[in-house]
């Protein structure tokens, strides 16, 4: 099973709202990623978790707060977002080490609209 | 510095015709190479990968890619395209030991299929 699931599929939120995006995988991968993708652009890396610990934060604003409660789950908590944060948010996973570490499997994404 | 280039932003191909999408990278050693496909509003699906060994790799959906070290290229090919192949295609590269974690994506090539 190479499936990564993400919920919700679509999310509309106001700038004062608090919401969360969820990601789940059951491939036994111990590296998980959040990407942001604007229209007609490649994905941009936001966060990397390795063995449930945050290993990379690509200078993402604090209004985005990641959480990895266990080896299968990854959350992205959203608070006080701006309209320019509207994008497709993608979750991915991979083995944490070795050549396969670079072989990432992506979820279908959450389409976020900030009003 | 490591980089990935997809020279073609858009490519239009007639249904049934052959396809080649170009990808070039800049790196001092052999990287790990991937092609992903993304349908509108969807996540990224892994088409094929190259780590080492045979330089011609087969993927899903009838795609293949050839690694050419002398040209620093990893071009994606399909002998006969179908209307369902219309999508965005991303070349992605992992640079082991290059100091960056995970994948570096090209800007993508938008494939249009003409009837």
Coordinates of C-alpha atoms in Angstrom, one line a residue:
Chain A
X1 CA 0.0 0.0 0.0
X2 CA 1.6 3.3 -1.1
X3 CA -1.3 5.5 -0.1
X4 CA -1.0 8.8 1.8
X5 CA -4.3 10.2 2.8
X6 CA -5.1 13.9 3.6
X7 CA -8.2 15.5 5.1
X8 CA -10.0 17.6 4.4
X9 CA -9.9 17.7 0.6
X10 CA -11.0 21.4 0.6
X11 CA -11.0 24.0 3.3
X12 CA -12.2 27.6 3.3
X13 CA -11.2 29.7 6.3
X14 CA -11.3 33.3 7.4
X15 CA -8.2 35.1 8.6
X16 CA -9.1 34.8 12.2
X17 CA -10.0 31.1 12.2
X18 CA -8.0 28.2 13.5
X19 CA -8.0 25.0 11.5
X20 CA -5.9 21.9 11.1
X21 CA -4.9 19.7 8.1
X22 CA -4.3 16.0 8.7
X23 CA -2.2 13.5 6.9
X24 CA -1.9 9.7 7.5
X25 CA 0.3 7.0 6.0
X26 CA 0.6 3.3 6.8
X27 CA 3.7 2.4 4.9
X28 CA 6.0 2.4 7.9
X29 CA 7.7 5.6 6.7
X30 CA 9.5 7.5 9.4
X31 CA 10.0 10.7 7.4
X32 CA 7.0 13.0 6.6
X33 CA 6.8 16.3 4.8
X34 CA 4.6 19.3 4.3
X35 CA 4.7 21.1 1.0
X36 CA 2.9 24.2 -0.2
X37 CA 2.0 24.4 -3.9
X38 CA 0.8 27.6 -5.7
X39 CA -1.0 27.3 -9.0
X40 CA 1.3 26.4 -11.9
X41 CA 4.4 26.1 -9.6
X42 CA 6.3 23.2 -8.2
X43 CA 5.8 22.1 -4.6
X44 CA 7.8 24.1 -2.0
X45 CA 9.1 22.3 1.0
X46 CA 7.8 23.6 4.4
X47 CA 8.6 21.1 7.1
X48 CA 10.3 17.7 7.4
X49 CA 9.8 15.3 10.3
X50 CA 12.2 12.5 10.9
X51 CA 11.3 9.9 13.5
X52 CA 8.5 12.1 14.8
X53 CA 11.0 15.0 15.4
X54 CA 11.0 18.2 13.4
X55 CA 14.2 18.2 11.4
X56 CA 13.7 20.9 8.8
X57 CA 11.7 24.2 9.0
X58 CA 12.1 26.1 5.8
X59 CA 11.6 29.5 7.4
X60 CA 7.9 29.1 7.5
X61 CA 5.9 31.8 9.3
X62 CA 4.7 30.8 12.8
X63 CA 1.0 31.0 11.7
X64 CA 1.8 27.4 10.4
X65 CA 2.5 25.0 13.2
X66 CA 3.3 21.3 12.4
X67 CA 2.8 18.4 14.7
X68 CA 3.7 14.7 14.4
X69 CA 1.8 12.9 17.1
X70 CA 3.0 9.4 16.0
X71 CA 4.8 7.7 13.2
X72 CA 1.7 7.5 11.0
X73 CA 0.1 10.9 11.5
X74 CA 1.2 14.5 10.6
X75 CA -0.9 17.6 11.3
X76 CA -0.5 21.2 10.2
X77 CA -2.2 23.7 12.5
X78 CA -3.3 26.9 10.9
X79 CA -4.0 30.2 12.6
X80 CA -4.4 33.8 11.5
X81 CA -3.6 33.0 7.9
X82 CA -3.3 35.5 5.1
X83 CA -5.0 35.4 1.7
X84 CA -1.7 34.7 0.1
X85 CA -1.5 31.4 2.0
X86 CA -4.2 30.0 -0.2
X87 CA -2.7 27.1 -2.0
X88 CA -2.7 23.3 -2.3
X89 CA -1.0 21.8 0.7
X90 CA 0.6 18.4 0.1
X91 CA 1.8 15.8 2.5
X92 CA 4.4 13.2 1.6
X93 CA 6.3 10.4 3.3
X94 CA 9.4 8.3 2.7
X95 CA 11.8 6.1 4.5
X96 CA 14.0 8.2 6.8
X97 CA 17.4 7.0 5.5
X98 CA 19.1 5.3 2.6
X99 CA 18.5 5.9 -1.1
X100 CA 14.8 5.3 -0.7
X101 CA 14.7 8.3 1.6
X102 CA 14.4 10.4 -1.6
X103 CA 11.5 8.4 -2.9
X104 CA 8.6 10.4 -1.6
X105 CA 4.9 9.4 -1.8
X106 CA 2.4 12.2 -1.9
X107 CA -1.1 12.5 -0.7
X108 CA -3.9 14.1 -2.8
X109 CA -3.5 17.5 -1.1
X110 CA -5.8 19.9 0.7
X111 CA -7.0 22.9 -1.3
X112 CA -7.0 25.8 1.1
X113 CA -8.7 29.1 0.5
X114 CA -8.2 32.0 2.9
X115 CA -10.9 34.7 2.8
Chain B
X1 CA 25.0 24.8 -6.7
X2 CA 22.6 22.0 -7.4
X3 CA 19.7 22.7 -9.8
X4 CA 17.0 21.1 -11.9
X5 CA 15.8 22.5 -15.2
X6 CA 12.8 21.6 -17.3
X7 CA 13.3 23.7 -20.4
X8 CA 9.8 23.3 -21.8
X9 CA 7.0 25.0 -19.9
X10 CA 4.3 23.7 -22.3
X11 CA 4.3 20.9 -24.8
X12 CA 1.5 20.1 -27.2
X13 CA 1.3 16.6 -28.7
X14 CA -1.3 14.9 -30.9
X15 CA -3.0 11.8 -29.4
X16 CA -1.1 8.7 -30.5
X17 CA 2.1 10.6 -31.2
X18 CA 5.3 10.0 -29.2
X19 CA 6.4 12.2 -26.3
X20 CA 9.7 13.3 -24.8
X21 CA 9.9 15.7 -21.9
X22 CA 13.3 17.0 -21.0
X23 CA 15.0 17.3 -17.6
X24 CA 18.6 18.5 -16.9
X25 CA 20.4 18.8 -13.6
X26 CA 23.5 20.4 -12.3
X27 CA 25.5 18.4 -9.7
X28 CA 29.0 17.1 -9.3
X29 CA 28.0 13.4 -8.8
X30 CA 25.2 11.1 -9.8
X31 CA 21.9 12.2 -8.2
X32 CA 18.7 10.3 -7.6
X33 CA 16.2 11.0 -10.3
X34 CA 12.4 10.9 -10.4
X35 CA 9.5 11.9 -12.6
X36 CA 6.1 12.8 -11.0
X37 CA 2.8 13.5 -12.7
X38 CA 0.1 15.8 -11.4
X39 CA -3.4 16.0 -12.7
X40 CA -5.3 19.3 -11.9
X41 CA -6.1 19.7 -8.2
X42 CA -4.5 16.4 -7.4
X43 CA -1.3 15.2 -5.6
X44 CA 1.8 14.0 -7.3
X45 CA 2.1 10.4 -8.5
X46 CA 5.5 8.8 -8.9
X47 CA 6.0 7.6 -12.5
X48 CA 9.5 6.2 -12.3
X49 CA 12.8 6.5 -10.5
X50 CA 16.5 6.1 -11.0
X51 CA 19.1 5.3 -8.3
X52 CA 21.8 3.4 -10.1
X53 CA 22.3 0.6 -12.6
X54 CA 20.5 0.2 -15.9
X55 CA 20.2 3.8 -17.3
X56 CA 16.9 3.0 -19.1
X57 CA 14.1 2.7 -16.5
X58 CA 10.5 1.7 -17.0
X59 CA 7.7 3.2 -15.1
X60 CA 3.9 3.1 -14.8
X61 CA 1.4 4.1 -17.5
X62 CA 3.8 3.1 -20.3
X63 CA 6.4 5.7 -19.5
X64 CA 10.2 5.3 -19.6
X65 CA 13.1 7.5 -18.9
X66 CA 16.8 7.4 -19.8
X67 CA 19.6 8.7 -17.6
X68 CA 22.5 10.1 -19.7
X69 CA 25.4 11.0 -17.4
X70 CA 27.3 12.8 -20.2
X71 CA 24.4 15.2 -20.8
X72 CA 23.2 15.4 -17.1
X73 CA 19.8 14.5 -18.4
X74 CA 16.9 12.3 -17.4
X75 CA 14.3 12.6 -20.2
X76 CA 10.9 11.1 -20.0
X77 CA 9.4 9.3 -23.0
X78 CA 6.2 7.6 -24.1
X79 CA 5.8 6.0 -27.5
X80 CA 2.1 6.8 -27.9
X81 CA 0.3 9.3 -25.7
X82 CA -3.4 9.1 -24.7
X83 CA -5.7 12.0 -23.9
X84 CA -5.6 11.0 -20.3
X85 CA -1.8 11.8 -20.2
X86 CA -2.6 15.5 -20.2
X87 CA -1.2 16.8 -16.9
X88 CA 1.7 18.6 -15.3
X89 CA 5.0 16.6 -15.2
X90 CA 7.7 17.4 -12.7
X91 CA 11.2 16.2 -12.7
X92 CA 12.6 15.8 -9.2
X93 CA 16.2 15.2 -8.1
X94 CA 17.7 14.1 -4.8
X95 CA 21.3 15.3 -4.3
X96 CA 22.9 12.8 -1.8
X97 CA 25.5 14.6 0.3
X98 CA 24.5 17.8 -1.3
X99 CA 23.5 19.4 1.9
X100 CA 19.8 19.6 1.1
X101 CA 17.2 17.1 2.4
X102 CA 14.7 15.6 0.2
X103 CA 13.9 16.5 -3.4
X104 CA 14.5 19.5 -5.6
X105 CA 11.7 20.0 -8.2
X106 CA 11.9 21.4 -11.7
X107 CA 9.4 24.0 -12.6
X108 CA 7.2 21.5 -14.4
X109 CA 6.1 20.9 -18.0
X110 CA 2.4 21.2 -18.9
X111 CA 1.4 18.6 -21.4
X112 CA -1.5 19.3 -23.7
X113 CA -2.9 16.5 -25.9
X114 CA -4.5 17.4 -29.2
X115 CA -7.3 15.1 -30.5

